[in-house]
Tab-separated table of C-alpha atoms in Angstrom:
chain	number	residue	atom	x	y	z
A	1	MET	CA	-72.825	26.507	10.460
A	2	ILE	CA	-71.151	23.353	11.679
A	3	THR	CA	-71.453	22.052	15.213
A	4	GLY	CA	-71.411	18.882	17.244
A	5	ASP	CA	-71.192	15.719	15.211
A	6	LEU	CA	-69.820	17.403	12.103
A	7	LYS	CA	-67.055	19.087	14.083
A	8	CYS	CA	-66.135	15.703	15.521
A	9	LYS	CA	-65.892	14.248	12.015
A	10	ILE	CA	-63.638	17.067	10.852
A	11	ASP	CA	-61.529	16.808	13.996
A	12	LYS	CA	-61.125	13.105	13.308
A	13	LEU	CA	-60.169	13.842	9.723
A	14	TRP	CA	-57.574	16.341	10.963
A	15	GLU	CA	-56.169	13.783	13.380
A	16	GLU	CA	-55.909	11.216	10.598
A	17	PHE	CA	-53.602	13.557	8.667
A	18	TRP	CA	-51.634	14.416	11.801
A	19	THR	CA	-51.062	10.815	12.816
A	20	GLY	CA	-50.407	9.943	9.164
A	21	GLY	CA	-47.366	12.190	9.151
A	22	ILE	CA	-48.762	15.338	7.474
A	23	THR	CA	-48.426	17.921	10.225
A	24	ASN	CA	-48.249	21.206	8.320
A	25	PRO	CA	-51.731	22.711	8.831
A	26	LEU	CA	-51.687	24.465	5.458
A	27	THR	CA	-50.860	21.201	3.693
A	28	VAL	CA	-53.646	19.431	5.549
A	29	ILE	CA	-56.170	22.066	4.523
A	30	GLU	CA	-55.121	22.008	0.886
A	31	GLN	CA	-55.201	18.214	0.672
A	32	ILE	CA	-58.637	18.070	2.271
A	33	SER	CA	-59.825	20.807	-0.073
A	34	PHE	CA	-58.582	18.956	-3.155
A	35	LEU	CA	-60.342	15.759	-2.100
A	36	MET	CA	-63.529	17.670	-1.275
A	37	PHE	CA	-63.351	19.213	-4.707
A	38	SER	CA	-62.971	15.792	-6.313
A	39	ARG	CA	-66.142	14.623	-4.629
A	40	LEU	CA	-68.097	17.797	-5.431
A	41	LEU	CA	-66.963	17.654	-9.043
A	42	ASP	CA	-68.435	14.171	-9.335
A	43	GLU	CA	-71.675	15.242	-7.655
A	44	THR	CA	-72.027	18.186	-10.023
A	45	GLU	CA	-71.438	15.904	-12.970
A	46	ARG	CA	-74.132	13.553	-11.703
A	47	ARG	CA	-76.638	16.402	-11.339
A	48	ASN	CA	-75.847	17.620	-14.838
A	49	GLU	CA	-76.360	14.118	-16.195
A	50	LYS	CA	-79.784	13.886	-14.536
A	51	LYS	CA	-80.735	17.325	-15.770
A	52	ALA	CA	-79.635	16.489	-19.315
A	53	LYS	CA	-81.627	13.278	-19.220
A	54	ARG	CA	-84.701	15.096	-18.011
A	55	THR	CA	-84.494	18.124	-20.312
A	56	LYS	CA	-83.079	16.228	-23.312
A	57	LYS	CA	-80.394	18.906	-23.543
A	58	GLU	CA	-76.721	18.042	-23.916
A	59	PHE	CA	-74.054	19.358	-21.574
A	60	LYS	CA	-70.278	19.396	-21.673
A	61	PRO	CA	-69.112	16.590	-19.352
A	62	VAL	CA	-66.122	17.042	-17.092
A	63	PHE	CA	-65.366	13.330	-17.271
A	64	LYS	CA	-65.018	11.798	-20.723
A	65	ALA	CA	-66.020	8.203	-21.447
A	66	ASP	CA	-62.511	6.887	-20.757
A	67	GLU	CA	-62.188	8.978	-17.565
A	68	GLN	CA	-65.099	7.550	-15.612
A	69	ASP	CA	-62.739	5.731	-13.234
A	70	LEU	CA	-61.483	9.152	-12.099
A	71	ARG	CA	-64.849	10.018	-10.581
A	72	TRP	CA	-65.068	10.054	-6.809
A	73	SER	CA	-67.955	7.600	-6.792
A	74	ASN	CA	-65.838	5.086	-8.698
A	75	TYR	CA	-62.529	5.271	-6.823
A	76	PHE	CA	-64.224	5.752	-3.439
A	77	HIS	CA	-64.707	1.997	-3.072
A	78	LEU	CA	-61.203	0.973	-4.133
A	79	GLY	CA	-58.772	-0.556	-1.711
A	80	ALA	CA	-56.052	1.683	-0.297
A	81	LYS	CA	-53.256	0.274	-2.452
A	82	GLU	CA	-55.265	0.685	-5.664
A	83	MET	CA	-56.590	4.114	-4.747
A	84	LEU	CA	-53.302	5.912	-4.083
A	85	PRO	CA	-51.678	5.534	-7.539
A	86	LEU	CA	-54.955	6.317	-9.298
A	87	VAL	CA	-55.559	9.536	-7.334
A	88	ARG	CA	-51.916	10.604	-7.434
A	89	ASP	CA	-51.165	9.816	-11.073
A	90	ARG	CA	-54.501	10.406	-12.802
A	91	VAL	CA	-57.112	12.210	-10.671
A	92	PHE	CA	-54.879	15.163	-9.726
A	93	PRO	CA	-53.474	15.592	-13.253
A	94	HIS	CA	-57.079	15.510	-14.437
A	95	PHE	CA	-57.737	18.588	-12.249
A	96	LYS	CA	-55.019	20.461	-14.118
A	97	THR	CA	-55.979	19.532	-17.639
A	98	ALA	CA	-59.272	18.142	-18.808
A	99	ALA	CA	-61.488	19.286	-15.940
A	100	MET	CA	-60.206	22.852	-16.092
A	101	GLU	CA	-59.747	23.161	-19.811
A	102	ASN	CA	-60.572	26.630	-21.056
A	103	THR	CA	-61.437	27.840	-17.591
A	104	ALA	CA	-59.685	30.140	-15.188
A	105	PHE	CA	-59.468	27.302	-12.719
A	106	GLY	CA	-56.419	25.719	-14.257
A	107	GLU	CA	-54.355	28.719	-13.144
A	108	TYR	CA	-54.954	27.825	-9.508
A	109	MET	CA	-54.666	24.061	-9.867
A	110	LYS	CA	-51.449	23.927	-11.853
A	111	ASP	CA	-49.473	23.322	-8.670
A	112	ALA	CA	-51.933	20.840	-7.158
A	113	GLN	CA	-50.144	17.746	-5.880
A	114	LEU	CA	-51.224	14.837	-3.779
A	115	MET	CA	-48.977	15.021	-0.731
A	116	ILE	CA	-50.446	11.925	0.885
A	117	GLN	CA	-47.908	9.127	0.596
A	118	LYS	CA	-49.520	6.486	2.798
A	119	PRO	CA	-52.267	4.458	1.050
A	120	GLN	CA	-54.216	3.915	4.270
A	121	LEU	CA	-54.223	7.627	5.097
A	122	LEU	CA	-55.697	8.434	1.695
A	123	ALA	CA	-58.336	5.733	2.052
A	124	SER	CA	-59.270	6.983	5.542
A	125	ALA	CA	-59.430	10.586	4.337
A	126	VAL	CA	-61.615	9.637	1.372
A	127	THR	CA	-63.951	7.689	3.670
A	128	LEU	CA	-64.246	10.566	6.145
A	129	ILE	CA	-64.751	13.202	3.435
A	130	GLY	CA	-67.339	10.943	1.832
A	131	ASP	CA	-69.234	11.087	5.104
A	132	LEU	CA	-69.340	14.903	5.226
A	133	PRO	CA	-72.613	16.587	4.153
A	134	LEU	CA	-71.125	18.452	1.210
A	135	ASP	CA	-74.410	18.194	-0.657
A	136	ARG	CA	-76.130	20.563	1.745
A	137	GLY	CA	-75.791	24.139	0.554
A	138	ASP	CA	-72.436	25.794	0.928
A	139	THR	CA	-71.213	23.488	3.680
A	140	LYS	CA	-67.774	23.386	2.124
A	141	GLY	CA	-67.357	27.033	3.095
A	142	ASP	CA	-68.228	26.150	6.687
A	143	LEU	CA	-65.756	23.278	6.626
A	144	TYR	CA	-63.020	25.473	5.280
A	145	GLU	CA	-63.600	28.134	7.899
A	146	TYR	CA	-63.512	25.507	10.617
A	147	LEU	CA	-60.267	24.200	9.177
A	148	LEU	CA	-58.908	27.733	9.092
A	149	GLY	CA	-59.777	28.030	12.750
A	150	LYS	CA	-57.222	25.287	13.378
A	151	LEU	CA	-54.574	27.583	11.966
A	152	THR	CA	-55.566	30.078	14.676
A	153	THR	CA	-55.451	32.801	12.046
A	154	ALA	CA	-59.188	33.294	11.774
A	155	GLY	CA	-60.027	36.493	13.590
A	156	ILE	CA	-56.413	37.366	14.338
A	157	ASN	CA	-55.787	38.841	10.927
A	158	GLY	CA	-59.322	40.119	10.613
A	159	GLN	CA	-60.158	37.235	8.289
A	160	PHE	CA	-63.234	35.238	9.146
A	161	ARG	CA	-66.060	33.850	7.199
A	162	THR	CA	-69.129	36.010	6.743
A	163	PRO	CA	-72.281	34.141	7.830
A	164	ARG	CA	-74.189	33.090	4.744
A	165	HIS	CA	-77.514	34.487	5.950
A	166	ILE	CA	-75.914	37.914	6.413
A	167	ILE	CA	-74.449	37.666	2.903
A	168	ARG	CA	-77.835	36.712	1.481
A	169	MET	CA	-79.500	39.679	3.205
A	170	MET	CA	-76.955	42.034	1.635
A	171	VAL	CA	-77.536	40.481	-1.799
A	172	ASP	CA	-81.316	40.775	-1.405
A	173	ILE	CA	-80.938	44.443	-0.534
A	174	LEU	CA	-78.724	45.275	-3.535
A	175	ASP	CA	-80.880	43.197	-5.918
A	176	PRO	CA	-78.179	42.508	-8.569
A	177	LYS	CA	-79.308	42.081	-12.172
A	178	PRO	CA	-78.058	39.451	-14.660
A	179	ASP	CA	-76.548	42.094	-16.956
A	180	GLU	CA	-74.417	43.688	-14.250
A	181	THR	CA	-70.849	43.080	-13.132
A	182	VAL	CA	-70.204	42.043	-9.521
A	183	ALA	CA	-66.970	42.152	-7.544
A	184	ASP	CA	-65.508	41.458	-4.122
A	185	PRO	CA	-62.091	43.082	-3.538
A	186	ALA	CA	-61.224	40.610	-0.746
A	187	CYS	CA	-63.244	37.596	-1.836
A	188	GLY	CA	-62.041	34.870	0.561
A	189	THR	CA	-64.093	31.771	-0.232
A	190	ALA	CA	-66.269	33.769	-2.698
A	191	GLY	CA	-69.340	33.629	-0.479
A	192	PHE	CA	-70.733	36.907	-1.833
A	193	LEU	CA	-70.261	35.944	-5.479
A	194	VAL	CA	-71.829	32.532	-4.989
A	195	SER	CA	-74.769	34.101	-3.187
A	196	VAL	CA	-75.371	36.481	-6.118
A	197	MET	CA	-75.423	33.494	-8.463
A	198	GLU	CA	-77.966	31.728	-6.248
A	199	TYR	CA	-80.052	34.890	-6.029
A	200	LEU	CA	-80.166	35.270	-9.800
A	201	LEU	CA	-81.182	31.646	-10.321
A	202	GLU	CA	-83.957	31.894	-7.750
A	203	ASN	CA	-85.285	35.134	-9.175
A	204	TYR	CA	-85.068	34.108	-12.824
A	205	THR	CA	-86.721	30.698	-12.585
A	206	SER	CA	-90.380	30.187	-13.419
A	207	LYS	CA	-92.523	28.385	-10.839
A	208	GLU	CA	-93.096	25.399	-13.104
A	209	ALA	CA	-89.345	24.963	-13.662
A	210	VAL	CA	-88.420	24.682	-9.964
A	211	ILE	CA	-87.162	21.165	-9.164
A	212	THR	CA	-88.037	19.865	-5.703
A	213	HIS	CA	-85.863	16.988	-4.483
A	214	ASP	CA	-86.818	14.175	-2.121
A	215	THR	CA	-84.996	16.001	0.668
A	216	GLY	CA	-87.204	19.049	0.154
A	217	GLU	CA	-84.366	21.127	-1.254
A	218	LYS	CA	-85.051	22.974	-4.470
A	219	THR	CA	-83.050	23.539	-7.613
A	220	PHE	CA	-83.574	26.682	-9.628
A	221	PRO	CA	-82.456	26.182	-13.248
A	222	GLY	CA	-82.805	29.863	-14.201
A	223	ASP	CA	-84.984	29.179	-17.232
A	224	LYS	CA	-85.993	32.843	-17.501
A	225	LEU	CA	-82.418	33.935	-18.131
A	226	GLU	CA	-81.721	34.661	-21.777
A	227	ALA	CA	-78.772	33.179	-23.666
A	228	HIS	CA	-76.699	36.363	-23.625
A	229	GLN	CA	-77.328	36.700	-19.876
A	230	TRP	CA	-76.153	33.121	-19.266
A	231	LYS	CA	-72.994	33.820	-21.207
A	232	HIS	CA	-72.370	36.962	-19.200
A	233	ILE	CA	-73.085	35.222	-15.875
A	234	THR	CA	-70.821	32.248	-16.533
A	235	HIS	CA	-67.974	34.129	-18.199
A	236	GLY	CA	-67.951	37.826	-17.356
A	237	MET	CA	-70.091	38.774	-14.414
A	238	PHE	CA	-68.123	37.690	-11.355
A	239	HIS	CA	-64.788	39.136	-10.257
A	240	GLY	CA	-62.887	38.377	-7.081
A	241	PHE	CA	-59.509	39.348	-5.695
A	242	ASP	CA	-57.464	37.980	-2.836
A	243	PHE	CA	-53.806	37.518	-1.990
A	244	ASP	CA	-54.198	34.174	-0.261
A	245	ILE	CA	-53.633	31.434	-2.860
A	246	THR	CA	-55.444	28.857	-0.751
A	247	MET	CA	-58.452	31.158	-0.545
A	248	LEU	CA	-58.285	31.636	-4.305
A	249	ARG	CA	-58.321	27.910	-4.942
A	250	ILE	CA	-61.298	27.411	-2.669
A	251	SER	CA	-63.145	30.405	-4.093
A	252	VAL	CA	-62.682	29.266	-7.682
A	253	MET	CA	-63.730	25.731	-6.774
A	254	ASN	CA	-66.776	27.172	-5.085
A	255	LEU	CA	-67.755	29.284	-8.092
A	256	LEU	CA	-67.052	26.530	-10.597
A	257	LEU	CA	-69.271	24.133	-8.716
A	258	HIS	CA	-72.045	26.700	-8.682
A	259	GLY	CA	-72.094	26.776	-12.466
A	260	ILE	CA	-69.773	29.723	-13.073
A	261	ASP	CA	-67.382	28.373	-15.688
A	262	SER	CA	-64.934	31.263	-15.937
A	263	PRO	CA	-64.921	33.537	-12.914
A	264	THR	CA	-62.183	36.133	-13.014
A	265	ILE	CA	-60.502	35.471	-9.693
A	266	HIS	CA	-57.131	37.124	-9.337
A	267	TYR	CA	-54.198	36.807	-6.988
A	268	GLN	CA	-54.009	40.448	-6.018
A	269	ASP	CA	-53.812	42.729	-3.001
A	270	THR	CA	-56.311	45.361	-4.102
A	271	LEU	CA	-54.929	47.979	-1.712
A	272	SER	CA	-51.414	47.682	-3.075
A	273	ASN	CA	-49.478	49.961	-5.370
A	274	ASN	CA	-49.686	47.682	-8.385
A	275	PHE	CA	-53.449	47.074	-8.476
A	276	PRO	CA	-54.277	50.003	-10.829
A	277	GLU	CA	-51.328	49.113	-13.047
A	278	LYS	CA	-52.182	45.412	-13.350
A	279	PHE	CA	-55.953	45.811	-13.535
A	280	PRO	CA	-56.766	49.325	-14.745
A	281	ASN	CA	-60.242	48.324	-15.927
A	282	PHE	CA	-61.120	46.969	-12.514
A	283	ALA	CA	-59.368	49.429	-10.216
A	284	GLU	CA	-61.520	52.409	-11.194
A	285	ASP	CA	-65.098	52.689	-12.534
A	286	GLY	CA	-65.172	48.941	-13.150
A	287	PHE	CA	-68.240	47.418	-11.481
A	288	ASP	CA	-71.969	47.815	-11.055
A	289	VAL	CA	-72.138	45.980	-7.730
A	290	ILE	CA	-69.550	45.382	-5.002
A	291	LEU	CA	-70.277	43.245	-1.967
A	292	ALA	CA	-67.593	42.943	0.652
A	293	ASN	CA	-66.595	42.115	4.164
A	294	PRO	CA	-62.965	43.193	3.905
A	295	PRO	CA	-60.435	42.407	6.641
A	296	PHE	CA	-60.483	45.288	9.067
A	297	LYS	CA	-57.984	44.622	11.778
A	298	GLY	CA	-54.953	45.264	9.650
A	299	SER	CA	-52.666	48.248	9.540
A	300	LEU	CA	-50.535	48.879	6.459
A	301	ASP	CA	-47.456	50.925	5.746
A	302	PHE	CA	-48.101	54.012	3.650
A	303	GLU	CA	-45.586	52.929	1.020
A	304	ASP	CA	-47.552	49.714	0.420
A	305	VAL	CA	-50.798	51.508	-0.376
A	306	HIS	CA	-51.652	53.056	-3.705
A	307	PRO	CA	-51.366	56.863	-3.508
A	308	SER	CA	-54.790	57.371	-5.071
A	309	LEU	CA	-56.354	55.889	-1.934
A	310	LEU	CA	-54.167	57.839	0.468
A	311	SER	CA	-55.095	61.054	-1.319
A	312	LYS	CA	-58.666	60.454	-0.179
A	313	VAL	CA	-57.996	59.159	3.339
A	314	LYS	CA	-54.554	59.451	4.892
A	315	THR	CA	-54.643	56.351	7.051
A	316	LYS	CA	-53.078	52.962	7.637
A	317	LYS	CA	-56.373	51.377	8.675
A	318	THR	CA	-57.567	48.793	6.172
A	319	GLU	CA	-61.273	49.291	6.960
A	320	LEU	CA	-61.106	52.923	5.822
A	321	LEU	CA	-58.908	52.142	2.822
A	322	PHE	CA	-61.222	49.376	1.597
A	323	VAL	CA	-64.320	51.608	1.627
A	324	THR	CA	-62.335	54.219	-0.301
A	325	LEU	CA	-61.170	51.525	-2.719
A	326	ILE	CA	-64.727	50.289	-3.259
A	327	LEU	CA	-65.876	53.806	-4.115
A	328	LYS	CA	-63.125	53.958	-6.743
A	329	MET	CA	-63.892	50.511	-8.148
A	330	LEU	CA	-67.605	51.237	-8.596
A	331	LYS	CA	-68.960	52.698	-11.793
A	332	LEU	CA	-70.855	55.959	-11.458
A	333	GLY	CA	-74.252	54.797	-10.205
A	334	GLY	CA	-72.782	51.490	-9.013
A	335	ARG	CA	-73.859	50.333	-5.570
A	336	SER	CA	-72.295	48.520	-2.658
A	337	ALA	CA	-73.145	46.798	0.589
A	338	THR	CA	-70.013	46.629	2.733
A	339	ILE	CA	-69.505	45.395	6.282
A	340	VAL	CA	-67.441	47.730	8.438
A	341	PRO	CA	-66.482	47.766	12.120
A	342	ASP	CA	-68.467	50.231	14.198
A	343	GLY	CA	-65.412	52.447	14.556
A	344	VAL	CA	-65.814	53.541	10.935
A	345	LEU	CA	-69.189	55.029	11.876
A	346	PHE	CA	-68.029	57.269	14.713
A	347	GLY	CA	-64.211	57.408	14.730
A	348	SER	CA	-62.952	60.933	15.306
A	349	SER	CA	-59.690	60.901	13.336
A	350	LYS	CA	-59.377	63.091	10.250
A	351	ALA	CA	-59.427	60.003	8.036
A	352	HIS	CA	-62.617	58.664	9.646
A	353	VAL	CA	-64.447	61.973	9.273
A	354	ALA	CA	-63.145	62.492	5.715
A	355	LEU	CA	-64.422	59.098	4.610
A	356	ARG	CA	-67.864	59.607	6.133
A	357	LYS	CA	-68.075	63.108	4.674
A	358	ALA	CA	-67.216	61.724	1.231
A	359	LEU	CA	-69.906	59.046	1.561
A	360	VAL	CA	-72.546	61.607	2.503
A	361	GLU	CA	-71.523	64.670	0.478
A	362	GLU	CA	-70.097	63.126	-2.723
A	363	ASN	CA	-72.142	59.949	-2.974
A	364	GLN	CA	-75.524	58.629	-1.961
A	365	LEU	CA	-75.311	56.931	1.409
A	366	GLU	CA	-78.545	54.971	1.441
A	367	GLY	CA	-78.497	52.839	4.533
A	368	VAL	CA	-76.766	51.805	7.759
A	369	ILE	CA	-77.761	48.439	9.202
A	370	SER	CA	-76.408	47.871	12.688
A	371	LEU	CA	-75.470	44.222	13.339
A	372	PRO	CA	-75.356	42.489	16.732
A	373	SER	CA	-71.848	42.041	18.123
A	374	GLY	CA	-72.143	38.248	18.213
A	375	VAL	CA	-72.777	37.823	14.508
A	376	PHE	CA	-69.168	36.782	13.796
A	377	LYS	CA	-68.718	34.516	16.791
A	378	PRO	CA	-66.959	32.251	17.518
A	379	TYR	CA	-64.257	34.015	15.475
A	380	ALA	CA	-64.764	37.542	16.800
A	381	GLY	CA	-67.134	39.551	18.932
A	382	VAL	CA	-66.561	42.856	17.172
A	383	SER	CA	-69.499	45.216	16.615
A	384	THR	CA	-70.177	45.880	12.946
A	385	ALA	CA	-72.602	47.501	10.558
A	386	ILE	CA	-73.459	47.308	6.874
A	387	LEU	CA	-73.019	50.465	4.823
A	388	ILE	CA	-75.201	50.628	1.708
A	389	PHE	CA	-74.205	53.309	-0.761
A	390	THR	CA	-74.273	54.338	-4.413
A	391	LYS	CA	-71.328	56.017	-6.121
A	392	GLY	CA	-72.224	59.570	-7.070
A	393	GLY	CA	-75.738	60.848	-6.605
A	394	LYS	CA	-77.010	62.817	-3.653
A	395	THR	CA	-77.686	61.909	-0.045
A	396	ASP	CA	-80.947	63.272	1.332
A	397	ASP	CA	-82.018	60.776	3.986
A	398	VAL	CA	-80.300	57.667	5.344
A	399	PHE	CA	-82.209	54.517	6.293
A	400	TYR	CA	-81.239	52.982	9.632
A	401	TYR	CA	-82.135	49.545	10.987
A	402	ASP	CA	-81.190	48.221	14.401
A	403	LEU	CA	-80.772	44.501	13.698
A	404	THR	CA	-80.561	42.788	17.103
A	405	ALA	CA	-81.361	39.181	16.163
A	406	ASP	CA	-80.137	37.251	13.117
A	407	GLY	CA	-81.827	33.911	13.781
A	408	PHE	CA	-78.888	32.474	15.739
A	409	SER	CA	-77.762	32.753	19.338
A	410	LEU	CA	-75.150	35.439	19.773
A	411	ASP	CA	-72.760	33.326	21.812
A	412	ASP	CA	-69.946	31.066	20.611
A	413	LYS	CA	-72.364	28.198	19.908
A	414	ARG	CA	-74.444	30.179	17.354
A	415	VAL	CA	-77.365	27.765	17.473
A	416	LYS	CA	-80.572	28.566	15.608
A	417	VAL	CA	-83.167	30.601	17.501
A	418	GLU	CA	-86.618	31.794	16.596
A	419	LYS	CA	-86.002	35.534	16.819
A	420	ASN	CA	-84.800	36.861	13.476
A	421	ASP	CA	-84.939	40.439	12.193
A	422	ILE	CA	-83.556	39.673	8.726
A	423	PRO	CA	-86.881	39.106	6.913
A	424	ASP	CA	-88.119	42.380	8.419
A	425	VAL	CA	-84.950	44.229	7.346
A	426	ILE	CA	-85.483	43.183	3.736
A	427	GLU	CA	-89.177	44.015	3.838
A	428	ARG	CA	-88.579	47.437	5.407
A	429	TRP	CA	-85.813	48.188	2.927
A	430	LYS	CA	-88.021	47.409	-0.051
A	431	ASN	CA	-90.858	49.559	1.290
A	432	LYS	CA	-88.840	52.295	2.973
A	433	ASP	CA	-90.305	55.775	2.931
A	434	PRO	CA	-88.489	58.749	4.463
A	435	GLN	CA	-91.798	60.565	4.876
A	436	LYS	CA	-93.348	57.764	6.939
A	437	ASP	CA	-90.392	56.076	8.647
A	438	THR	CA	-89.665	58.919	11.035
A	439	ASP	CA	-90.220	57.368	14.475
A	440	LYS	CA	-86.739	57.022	15.936
A	441	THR	CA	-87.962	54.889	18.810
A	442	GLN	CA	-88.561	52.023	16.323
A	443	LYS	CA	-86.051	49.516	14.942
A	444	PHE	CA	-85.996	51.351	11.595
A	445	PHE	CA	-86.122	55.034	10.747
A	446	PHE	CA	-84.645	57.670	8.487
A	447	VAL	CA	-82.136	60.331	9.461
A	448	SER	CA	-81.735	63.432	7.331
A	449	LYS	CA	-78.431	64.428	5.817
A	450	ASP	CA	-78.598	67.753	7.666
A	451	GLU	CA	-78.838	65.978	11.021
A	452	ILE	CA	-75.902	63.724	10.150
A	453	LYS	CA	-73.878	66.734	9.027
A	454	ALA	CA	-74.726	68.567	12.247
A	455	ASN	CA	-73.284	65.595	14.160
A	456	LYS	CA	-69.955	65.768	12.308
A	457	TYR	CA	-71.024	62.938	10.003
A	458	ASP	CA	-71.365	60.492	12.881
A	459	LEU	CA	-73.183	57.490	11.376
A	460	SER	CA	-73.629	55.329	14.475
A	461	ILE	CA	-77.228	54.343	15.154
A	462	ASN	CA	-76.917	55.166	18.851
A	463	ARG	CA	-76.441	58.806	17.935
A	464	TYR	CA	-79.935	59.013	16.472
A	465	LYS	CA	-82.051	56.260	17.975
A	466	GLU	CA	-84.328	57.441	20.759
A	467	ILE	CA	-84.598	55.101	23.722
A	468	VAL	CA	-87.965	54.931	25.443
A	469	TYR	CA	-87.614	54.245	29.120
A	470	GLU	CA	-90.525	52.524	30.841
A	471	GLU	CA	-90.983	52.845	34.556
A	472	ASP	CA	-90.997	49.508	36.354
A	473	GLU	CA	-93.363	49.055	39.274
A	474	TYR	CA	-92.051	47.309	42.357
A	475	GLU	CA	-93.744	45.974	45.505
A	476	PRO	CA	-93.531	48.400	48.455
A	477	PRO	CA	-90.442	47.678	50.614
A	478	LYS	CA	-92.585	47.270	53.743
A	479	ASP	CA	-94.564	44.472	52.075
A	480	ILE	CA	-91.353	42.738	50.959
A	481	LEU	CA	-89.950	42.997	54.518
A	482	ALA	CA	-93.159	41.555	55.998
A	483	ARG	CA	-92.988	38.588	53.624
A	484	MET	CA	-89.346	37.992	54.549
A	485	LYS	CA	-90.264	37.959	58.253
A	486	ASP	CA	-93.078	35.468	57.639
A	487	LEU	CA	-90.729	33.279	55.658
A	488	GLU	CA	-88.149	33.380	58.441
A	489	LYS	CA	-90.806	32.375	60.989
A	490	GLU	CA	-91.700	29.376	58.831
A	491	ILE	CA	-88.056	28.347	58.634
A	492	LEU	CA	-87.595	28.617	62.427
A	493	ALA	CA	-90.762	26.584	62.975
A	494	ASP	CA	-89.499	23.867	60.656
A	495	MET	CA	-86.148	23.810	62.457
A	496	ASP	CA	-87.908	23.489	65.854
A	497	GLU	CA	-89.956	20.594	64.505
A	498	LEU	CA	-86.844	18.906	63.159
A	499	GLU	CA	-85.064	19.398	66.490
A	500	GLY	CA	-88.036	17.788	68.300
A	501	MET	CA	-87.870	14.751	65.998
A	502	LEU	CA	-84.199	14.272	66.891
A	503	GLY	CA	-85.104	14.226	70.623
């Protein structure tokens, strides 16, 4: 989350481009992204060098011996006139060739061009980007979302960044394994895929191998992962799809910088007619795990949607089509955590009911986690929930959790607060028991399939949660009136005294 000072720095960076003659917002975002990537690439290289020195293990450098001047830390201090030709003629071509050699990244960088023509603008941009805290977690995702907000598209097209702590909760719940395949059919900046990578490293690192930095942050090298698992993780585990080329570039950058050498990120509208034809192995029975927060404000034409989806739910609503798509993309026994708008849970159209019936009757719907409506602010105030389900299987009881606090204020500022249900959600999920968790006045409880069926497959938590009303005790009205009279007497006495002082 970025606020205050950091927003001011980004605003200033934006203004530098604007006053420097680059006024197309998309161009500004891409140029900033490329320069951010250049810096992050250098920082990753530096970490790998330190790690290699410490572990005595070699690594494949991104910068060869004669390419050291292309590193951010080396050209950062150059004067404006020296910097521009170096970045334009050597750093950007380096993105396309050596740095991306044998990786999927080259596909998305082949058109990368430095559009900055003024030396001073480039120098100012490099200085400002050098001052951004890109070394703290996934801040680049925050920066990109903030930049997207300047396009005024975020929220309008149903596209907004999923808060990282919500993503991490969903990953913790699904507990992905290093031998599985993971996908996001509308990957955006690849937040879900990156979070899975982080989860695996944290859970497959021995205590003695954890590296604690001076800042207190920790690095998890994943020493408990076996060689074949590393190969799978870096070259075959992660799959993302999106039809926004800028998103794809950012997502691949993001994954690459998190140690995933060859993510399979594809330029593809997964709801479209040609998805099964272009990617038959991914479009049906392809993945063990799917995490998603698909755009859900869109409405498509029937002719643009693959018939196999419409045969399940006859609708133009993307939120219903994406859940149907995810069920198709999962392997039998594959599992998903997907964010949906509340309307999916209780909508009365034939398509809404058909989808919910399919989740309950043909698959194993395992959980519904209700999210507070402010979780996506400042982009949107829509009410949402997380559906957790397994393809195939049998639904007996569904776990519900009423998450009302996510550790941040639920207004546009989204500042950190103490109240946070997320640790409890994860704990309750891991220890859930349909025989014990039956009290529907609590934040978490189970609902039987029969009860859901009797309510026409309504999945909204308000349908089942029991509200306990407590009687408030008030002071008798006569006592309140007596106190008001006494107070009025005191006021009149004070006014008389004041009048006497004035003569």
